[in-house]
Structure formats: C-alpha cells, structure tokens
Coordinates of N, CA and C in Angstrom, one line a residue:
X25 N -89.3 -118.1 -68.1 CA -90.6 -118.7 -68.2 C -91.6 -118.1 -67.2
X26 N -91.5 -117.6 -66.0 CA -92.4 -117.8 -64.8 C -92.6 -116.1 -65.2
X27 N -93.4 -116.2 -64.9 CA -94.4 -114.5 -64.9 C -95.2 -114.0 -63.5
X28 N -95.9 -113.3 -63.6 CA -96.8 -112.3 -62.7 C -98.1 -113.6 -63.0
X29 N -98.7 -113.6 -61.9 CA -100.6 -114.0 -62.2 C -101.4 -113.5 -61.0
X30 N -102.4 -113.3 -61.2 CA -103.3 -112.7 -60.1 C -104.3 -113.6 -59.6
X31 N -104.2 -113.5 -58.3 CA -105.1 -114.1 -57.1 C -106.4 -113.6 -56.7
X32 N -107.2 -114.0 -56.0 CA -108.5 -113.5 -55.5 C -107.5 -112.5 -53.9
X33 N -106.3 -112.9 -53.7 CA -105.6 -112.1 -52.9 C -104.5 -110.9 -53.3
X34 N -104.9 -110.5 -54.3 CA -103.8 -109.4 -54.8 C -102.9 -110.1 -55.7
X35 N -102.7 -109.8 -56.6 CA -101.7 -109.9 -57.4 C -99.9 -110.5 -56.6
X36 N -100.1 -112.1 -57.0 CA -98.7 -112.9 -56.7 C -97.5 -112.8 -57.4
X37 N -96.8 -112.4 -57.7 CA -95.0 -112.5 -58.4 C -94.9 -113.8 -58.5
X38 N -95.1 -114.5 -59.4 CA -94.5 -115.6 -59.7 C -92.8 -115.7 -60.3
X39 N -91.9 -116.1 -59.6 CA -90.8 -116.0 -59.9 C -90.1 -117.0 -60.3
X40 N -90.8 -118.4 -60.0 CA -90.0 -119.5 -60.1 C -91.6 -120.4 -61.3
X41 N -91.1 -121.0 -61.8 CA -92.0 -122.0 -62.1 C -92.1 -123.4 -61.6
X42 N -91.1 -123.6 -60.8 CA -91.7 -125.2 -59.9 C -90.9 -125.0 -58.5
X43 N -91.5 -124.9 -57.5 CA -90.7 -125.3 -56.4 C -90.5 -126.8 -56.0
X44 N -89.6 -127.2 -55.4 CA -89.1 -128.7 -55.3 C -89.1 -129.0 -53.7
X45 N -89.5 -129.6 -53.3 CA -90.0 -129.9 -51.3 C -89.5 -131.3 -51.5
X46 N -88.1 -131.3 -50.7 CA -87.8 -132.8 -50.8 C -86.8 -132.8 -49.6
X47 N -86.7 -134.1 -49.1 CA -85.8 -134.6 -47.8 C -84.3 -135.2 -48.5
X48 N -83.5 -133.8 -48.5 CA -82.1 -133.9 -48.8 C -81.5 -135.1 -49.0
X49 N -81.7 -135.5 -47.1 CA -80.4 -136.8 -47.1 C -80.9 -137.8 -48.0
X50 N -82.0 -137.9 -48.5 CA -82.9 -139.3 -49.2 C -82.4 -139.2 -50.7
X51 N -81.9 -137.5 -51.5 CA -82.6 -137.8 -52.7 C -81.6 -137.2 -53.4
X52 N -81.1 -135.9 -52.7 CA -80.0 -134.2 -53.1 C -79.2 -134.6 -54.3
X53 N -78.1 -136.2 -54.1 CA -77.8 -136.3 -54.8 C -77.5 -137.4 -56.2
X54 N -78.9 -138.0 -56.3 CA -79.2 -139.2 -57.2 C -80.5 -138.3 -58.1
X55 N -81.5 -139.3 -57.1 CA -82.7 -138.7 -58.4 C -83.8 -136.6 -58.5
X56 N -82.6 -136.3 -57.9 CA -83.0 -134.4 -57.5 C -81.7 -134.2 -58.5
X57 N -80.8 -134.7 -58.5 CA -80.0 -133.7 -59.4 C -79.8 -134.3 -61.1
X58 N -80.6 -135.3 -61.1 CA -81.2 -135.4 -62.4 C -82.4 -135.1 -62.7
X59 N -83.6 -135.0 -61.9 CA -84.5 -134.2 -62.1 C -84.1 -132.6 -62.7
X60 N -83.1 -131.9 -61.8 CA -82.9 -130.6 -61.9 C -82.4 -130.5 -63.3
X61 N -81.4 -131.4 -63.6 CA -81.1 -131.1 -65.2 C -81.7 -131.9 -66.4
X62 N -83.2 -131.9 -66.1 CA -83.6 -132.2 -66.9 C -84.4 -131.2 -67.0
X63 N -85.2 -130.6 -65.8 CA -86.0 -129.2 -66.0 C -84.6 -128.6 -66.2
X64 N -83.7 -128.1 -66.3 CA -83.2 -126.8 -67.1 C -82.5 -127.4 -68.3
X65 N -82.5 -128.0 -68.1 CA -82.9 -128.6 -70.3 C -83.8 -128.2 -70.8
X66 N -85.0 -128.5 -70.0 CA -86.1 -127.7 -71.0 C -87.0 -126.3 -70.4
X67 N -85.8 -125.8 -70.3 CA -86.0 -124.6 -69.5 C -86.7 -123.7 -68.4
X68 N -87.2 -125.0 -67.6 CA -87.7 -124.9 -66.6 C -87.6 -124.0 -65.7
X69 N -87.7 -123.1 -65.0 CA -86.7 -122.4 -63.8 C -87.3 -122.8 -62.5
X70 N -86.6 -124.1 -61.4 CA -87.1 -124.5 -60.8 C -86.3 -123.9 -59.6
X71 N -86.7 -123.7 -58.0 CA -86.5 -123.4 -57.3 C -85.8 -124.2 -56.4
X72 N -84.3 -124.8 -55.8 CA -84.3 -125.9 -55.0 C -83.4 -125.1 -54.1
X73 N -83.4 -125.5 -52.8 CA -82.8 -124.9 -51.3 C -81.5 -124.6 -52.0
X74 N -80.0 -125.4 -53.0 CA -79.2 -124.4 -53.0 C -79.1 -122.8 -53.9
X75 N -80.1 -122.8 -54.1 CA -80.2 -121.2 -55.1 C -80.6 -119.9 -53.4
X76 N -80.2 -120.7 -52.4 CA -80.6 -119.5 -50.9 C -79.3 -118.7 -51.7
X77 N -79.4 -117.4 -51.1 CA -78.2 -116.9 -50.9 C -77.7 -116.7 -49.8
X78 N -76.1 -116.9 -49.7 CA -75.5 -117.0 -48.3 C -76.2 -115.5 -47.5
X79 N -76.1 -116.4 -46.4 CA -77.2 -115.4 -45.3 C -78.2 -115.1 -45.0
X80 N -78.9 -115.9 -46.1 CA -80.6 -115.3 -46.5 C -80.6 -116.7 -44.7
X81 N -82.1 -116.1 -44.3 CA -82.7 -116.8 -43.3 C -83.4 -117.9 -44.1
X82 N -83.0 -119.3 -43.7 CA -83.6 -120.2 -44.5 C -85.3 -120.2 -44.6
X83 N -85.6 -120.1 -43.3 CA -87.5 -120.5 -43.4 C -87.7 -119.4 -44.5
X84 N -87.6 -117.9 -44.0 CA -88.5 -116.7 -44.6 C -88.0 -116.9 -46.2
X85 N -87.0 -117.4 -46.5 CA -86.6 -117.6 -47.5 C -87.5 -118.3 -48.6
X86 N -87.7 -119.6 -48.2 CA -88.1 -120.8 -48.8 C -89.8 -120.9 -48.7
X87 N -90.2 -120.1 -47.6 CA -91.7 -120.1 -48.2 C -91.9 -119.2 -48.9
X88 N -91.2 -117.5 -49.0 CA -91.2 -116.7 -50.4 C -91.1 -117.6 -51.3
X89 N -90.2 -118.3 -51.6 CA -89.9 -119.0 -53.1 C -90.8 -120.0 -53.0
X90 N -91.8 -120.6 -52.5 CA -92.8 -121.3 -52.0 C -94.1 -120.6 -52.7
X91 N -94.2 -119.2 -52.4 CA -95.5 -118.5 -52.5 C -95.2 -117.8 -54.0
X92 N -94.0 -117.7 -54.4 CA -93.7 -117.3 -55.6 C -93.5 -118.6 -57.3
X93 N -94.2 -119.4 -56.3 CA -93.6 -120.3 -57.7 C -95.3 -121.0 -58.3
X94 N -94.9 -121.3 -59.6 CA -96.5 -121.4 -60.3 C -96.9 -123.0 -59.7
X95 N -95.7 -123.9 -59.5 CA -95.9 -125.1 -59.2 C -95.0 -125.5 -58.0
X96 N -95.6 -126.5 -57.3 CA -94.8 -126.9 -56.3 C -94.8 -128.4 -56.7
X97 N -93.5 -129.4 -56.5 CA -93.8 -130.7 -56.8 C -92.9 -131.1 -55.4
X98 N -93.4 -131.9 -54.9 CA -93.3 -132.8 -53.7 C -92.6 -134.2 -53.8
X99 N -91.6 -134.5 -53.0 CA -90.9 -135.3 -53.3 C -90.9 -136.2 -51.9
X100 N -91.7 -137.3 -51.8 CA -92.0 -137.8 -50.7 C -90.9 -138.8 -50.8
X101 N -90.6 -139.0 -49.9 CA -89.3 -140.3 -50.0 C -89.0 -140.7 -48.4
X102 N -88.7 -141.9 -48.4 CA -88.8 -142.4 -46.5 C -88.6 -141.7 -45.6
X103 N -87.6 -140.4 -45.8 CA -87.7 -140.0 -44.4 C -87.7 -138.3 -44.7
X104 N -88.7 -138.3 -45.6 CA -89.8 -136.7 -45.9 C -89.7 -136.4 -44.4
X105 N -90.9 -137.4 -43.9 CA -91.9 -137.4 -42.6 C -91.2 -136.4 -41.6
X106 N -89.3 -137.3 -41.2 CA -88.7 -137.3 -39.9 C -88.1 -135.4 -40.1
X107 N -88.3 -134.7 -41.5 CA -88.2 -133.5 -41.5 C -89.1 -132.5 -41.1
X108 N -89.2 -131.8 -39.4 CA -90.2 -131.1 -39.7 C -90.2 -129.7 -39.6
X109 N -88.8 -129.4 -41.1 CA -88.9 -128.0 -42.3 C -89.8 -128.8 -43.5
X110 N -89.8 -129.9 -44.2 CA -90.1 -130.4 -44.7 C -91.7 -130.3 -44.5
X111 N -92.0 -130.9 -43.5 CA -93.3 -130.5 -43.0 C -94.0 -129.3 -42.9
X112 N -93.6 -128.6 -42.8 CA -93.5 -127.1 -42.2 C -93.9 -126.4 -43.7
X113 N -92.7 -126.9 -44.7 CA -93.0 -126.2 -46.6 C -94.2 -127.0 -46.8
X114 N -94.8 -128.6 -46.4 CA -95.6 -129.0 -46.9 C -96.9 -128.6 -47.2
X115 N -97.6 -127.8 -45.2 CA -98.3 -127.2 -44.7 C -98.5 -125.2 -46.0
X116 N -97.1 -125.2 -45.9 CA -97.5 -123.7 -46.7 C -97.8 -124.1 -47.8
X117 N -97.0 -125.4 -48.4 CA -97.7 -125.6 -50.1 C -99.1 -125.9 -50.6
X118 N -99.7 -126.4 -49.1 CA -100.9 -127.0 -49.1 C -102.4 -125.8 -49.3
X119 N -101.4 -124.4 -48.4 CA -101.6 -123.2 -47.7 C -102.1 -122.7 -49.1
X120 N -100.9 -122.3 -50.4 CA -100.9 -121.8 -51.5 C -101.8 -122.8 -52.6
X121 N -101.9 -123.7 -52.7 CA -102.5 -124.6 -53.8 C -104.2 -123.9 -52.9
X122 N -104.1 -124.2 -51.8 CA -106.0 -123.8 -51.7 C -106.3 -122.1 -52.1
X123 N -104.9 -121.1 -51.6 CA -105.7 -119.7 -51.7 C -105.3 -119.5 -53.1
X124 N -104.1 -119.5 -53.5 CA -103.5 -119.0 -54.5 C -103.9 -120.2 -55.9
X125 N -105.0 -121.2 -55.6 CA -104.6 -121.9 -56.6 C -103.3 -122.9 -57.1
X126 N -102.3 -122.8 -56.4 CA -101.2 -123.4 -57.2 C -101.3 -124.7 -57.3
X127 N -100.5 -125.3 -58.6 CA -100.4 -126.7 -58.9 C -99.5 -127.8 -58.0
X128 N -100.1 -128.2 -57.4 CA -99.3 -129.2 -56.4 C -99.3 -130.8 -57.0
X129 N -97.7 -131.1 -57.5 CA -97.7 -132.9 -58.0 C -97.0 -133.2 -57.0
X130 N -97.6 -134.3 -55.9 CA -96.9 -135.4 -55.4 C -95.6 -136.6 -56.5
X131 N -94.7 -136.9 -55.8 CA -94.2 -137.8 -56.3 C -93.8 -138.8 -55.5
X132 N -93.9 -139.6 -55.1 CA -93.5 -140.8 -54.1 C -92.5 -141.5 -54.7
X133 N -91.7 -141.1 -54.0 CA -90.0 -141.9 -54.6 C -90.1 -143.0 -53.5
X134 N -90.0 -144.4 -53.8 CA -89.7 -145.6 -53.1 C -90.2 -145.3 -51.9
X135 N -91.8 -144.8 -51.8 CA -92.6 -145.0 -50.9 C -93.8 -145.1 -51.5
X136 N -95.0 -146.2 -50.6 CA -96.3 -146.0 -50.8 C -97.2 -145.2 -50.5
X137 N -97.7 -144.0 -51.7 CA -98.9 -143.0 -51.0 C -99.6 -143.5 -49.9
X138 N -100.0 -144.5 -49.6 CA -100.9 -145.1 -48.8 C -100.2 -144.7 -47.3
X139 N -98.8 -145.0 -47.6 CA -97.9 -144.6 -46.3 C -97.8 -143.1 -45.5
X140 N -97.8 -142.7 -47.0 CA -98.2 -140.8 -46.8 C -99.0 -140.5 -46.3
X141 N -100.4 -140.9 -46.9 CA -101.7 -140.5 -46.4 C -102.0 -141.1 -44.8
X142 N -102.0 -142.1 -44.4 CA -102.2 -142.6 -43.5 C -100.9 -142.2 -42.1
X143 N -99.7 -142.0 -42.6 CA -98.7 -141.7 -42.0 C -98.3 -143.0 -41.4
X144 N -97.8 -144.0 -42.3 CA -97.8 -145.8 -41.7 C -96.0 -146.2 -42.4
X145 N -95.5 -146.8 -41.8 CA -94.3 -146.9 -42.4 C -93.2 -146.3 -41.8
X146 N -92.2 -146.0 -42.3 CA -91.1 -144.5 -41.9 C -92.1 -143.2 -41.3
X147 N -93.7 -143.0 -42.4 CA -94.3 -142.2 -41.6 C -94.6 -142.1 -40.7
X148 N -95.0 -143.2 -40.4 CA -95.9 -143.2 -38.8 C -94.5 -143.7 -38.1
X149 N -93.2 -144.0 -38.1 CA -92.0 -144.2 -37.3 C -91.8 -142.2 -37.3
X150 N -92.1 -141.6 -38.1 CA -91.5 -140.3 -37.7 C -92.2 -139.4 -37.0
X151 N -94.0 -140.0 -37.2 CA -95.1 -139.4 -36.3 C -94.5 -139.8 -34.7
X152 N -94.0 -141.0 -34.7 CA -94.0 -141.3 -33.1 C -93.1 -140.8 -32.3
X153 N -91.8 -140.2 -33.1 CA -91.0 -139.5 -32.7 C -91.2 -137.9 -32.4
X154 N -91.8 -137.8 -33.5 CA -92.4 -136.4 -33.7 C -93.6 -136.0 -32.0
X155 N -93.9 -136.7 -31.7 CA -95.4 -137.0 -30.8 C -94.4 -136.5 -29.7
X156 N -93.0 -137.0 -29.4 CA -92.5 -137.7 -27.6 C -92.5 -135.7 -27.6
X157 N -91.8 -134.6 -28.9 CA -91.7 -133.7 -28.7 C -92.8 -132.5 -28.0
X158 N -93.0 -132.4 -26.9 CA -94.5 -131.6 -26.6 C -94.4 -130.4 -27.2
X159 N -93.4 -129.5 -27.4 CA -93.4 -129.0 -28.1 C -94.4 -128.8 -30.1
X160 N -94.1 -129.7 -30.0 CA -94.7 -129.8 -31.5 C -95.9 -130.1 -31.7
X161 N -96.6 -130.9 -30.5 CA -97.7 -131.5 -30.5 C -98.7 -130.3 -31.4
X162 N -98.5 -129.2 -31.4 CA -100.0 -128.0 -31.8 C -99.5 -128.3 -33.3
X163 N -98.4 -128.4 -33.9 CA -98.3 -128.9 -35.3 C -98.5 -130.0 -35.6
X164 N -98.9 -131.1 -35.2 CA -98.8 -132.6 -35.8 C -100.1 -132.8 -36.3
X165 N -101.2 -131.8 -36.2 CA -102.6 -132.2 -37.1 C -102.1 -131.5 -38.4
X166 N -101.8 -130.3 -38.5 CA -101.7 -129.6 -39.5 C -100.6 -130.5 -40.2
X167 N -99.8 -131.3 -39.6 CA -99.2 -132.0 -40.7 C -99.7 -133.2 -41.2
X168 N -100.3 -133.6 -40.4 CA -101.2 -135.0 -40.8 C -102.1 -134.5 -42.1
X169 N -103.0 -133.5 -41.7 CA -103.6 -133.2 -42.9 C -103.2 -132.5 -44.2
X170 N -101.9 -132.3 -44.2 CA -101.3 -131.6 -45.1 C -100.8 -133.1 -45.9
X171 N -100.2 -134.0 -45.4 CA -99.5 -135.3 -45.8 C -101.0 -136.1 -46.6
X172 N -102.0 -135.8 -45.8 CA -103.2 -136.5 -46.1 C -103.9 -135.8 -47.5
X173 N -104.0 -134.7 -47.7 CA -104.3 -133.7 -48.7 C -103.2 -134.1 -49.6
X174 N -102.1 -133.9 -49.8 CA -100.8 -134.1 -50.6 C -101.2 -135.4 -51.4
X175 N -101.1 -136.6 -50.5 CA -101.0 -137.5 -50.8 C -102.4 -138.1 -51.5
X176 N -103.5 -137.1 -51.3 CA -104.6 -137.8 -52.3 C -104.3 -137.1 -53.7
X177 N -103.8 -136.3 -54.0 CA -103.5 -135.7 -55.2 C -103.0 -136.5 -56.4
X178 N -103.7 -136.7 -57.7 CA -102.7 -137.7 -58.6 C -101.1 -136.7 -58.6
X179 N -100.4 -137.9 -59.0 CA -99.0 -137.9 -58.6 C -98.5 -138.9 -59.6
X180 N -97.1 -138.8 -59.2 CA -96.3 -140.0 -59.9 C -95.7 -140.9 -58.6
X181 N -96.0 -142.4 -58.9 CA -94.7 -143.3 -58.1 C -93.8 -144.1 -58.8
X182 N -92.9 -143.6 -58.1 CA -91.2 -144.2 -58.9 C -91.4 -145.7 -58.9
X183 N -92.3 -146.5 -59.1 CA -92.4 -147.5 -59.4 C -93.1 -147.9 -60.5
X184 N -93.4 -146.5 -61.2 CA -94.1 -146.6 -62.6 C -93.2 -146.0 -63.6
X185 N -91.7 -145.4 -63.2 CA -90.9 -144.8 -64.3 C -89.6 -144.9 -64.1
X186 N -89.0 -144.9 -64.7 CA -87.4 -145.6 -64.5 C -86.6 -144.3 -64.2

C-alpha cells in the first residue's frame, strides 16, 4: 500500500503506511497486538519497533521509519510520559506532521487527554521525575509541547470502543 509523495522538502519515501509510538510495558502485548492484526488483515503495512533488524541502531532507525510513514498513530497510555524514547519519537512525529504534512491520530488508552495535554496524572508524575534529571532539562519544553500539540488533535479514547 505505502508509496512515494512529495513535500515542499524534496520528495519523502513513504514506506510504511502507519507508524505506531507506544510505551511497550503498558500495551506490546494486549491491545498493540490486536491492533497489529487487524491492520494486516486489512492490509495495512504498519511499522512497530519489532520489524528493527538485529543490529540496526534503534533511534536512527525508528525516526527513519517515523519520517517514512504516511501516518503516525500515538498510543498514549499511563506510562507513555515515564519513556523518554517515547518522547523523543513524539517530538519527531510532531516534527513530520508540521513539515511533511503527515497524519497524526492520538489514541488515549485508559488515560485522560486532558492528562496528556496538561501533563497531570502518571504525566505530570513522569514530568517530575523527568525534571530531578539536569540533564534533560533542555528537552522537557519540547516535550511538553509535543504532548500538548498531540493531545489537542481529534483522536480516539478507549473509553468510547471496546
């Protein structure tokens, strides 16, 4: 399904048709591996961290397949926030939906967007953790506003579908 399309930045490779941004331990193996086989039932070709190939470097990896896919859908779930790879693909997906246009769907699995946007809840427990790191401090706006952008986007919450 996934083709070539062109950008106001050169011509993108689209190789995947959805990339999937989700916090493993929360989701990998309940509601992500029934998602996955339902997109390739209907022939979806979706992108998820086990398709790396042994050795590939995980980051340079996963934002290629980030910048290559026509869609990205976001899988917020309690402890998205305390990931910050998770964060890190959020910021690039946020990156590609503004230059490249791409379609970005939030989905809030057994969290409130409101939690997202504001960073309140597990979020704002993973901001305060995230904070003690000085290190990280030069990324914690860029994730705030990436979570804040995400989370205004219509979406789906798993409290509207079984």
């Amino acid at each position: 399904m996934a083709s070539s399309s062109s950008s106001s930045y050169g011509v993108t490779q689209i190789k995947y048709d959805v990339f999937i941004s989700f916090r493993g331990t929360d989701i990998r193996y309940g509601f992500l591996s029934h998602l996955k086989k339902e997109l390739k039932q209907k022939q979806v070709d979706a992108f998820v961290d086990d398709r790396l190939e042994s050795g590939d470097e995980i980051s340079p990896a996963l934002v290629k397949a980030i910048e290559q896919s026509l869609i990205s859908l976001i899988i917020f779930s309690k402890d998205y926030a305390s990931s910050k790879w998770c964060l890190e693909e959020l910021v690039k997906i946020v990156e590609c939906m503004a230059r490249n246009k791409q379609i970005v769907l939030p989905v809030f699995y057994n969290v409130d967007p409101s939690d997202v946007r504001y960073q309140k809840g597990t979020y704002g427990d993973a901001f305060a953790i995230h904070e003690k790191n000085k290190r990280k401090l030069s990324k914690l706006q860029n994730w705030r506003s990436a979570l804040n952008i995400a989370a205004n986007l219509s979406g789906f919450h798993s409290s509207k579908f079984g």
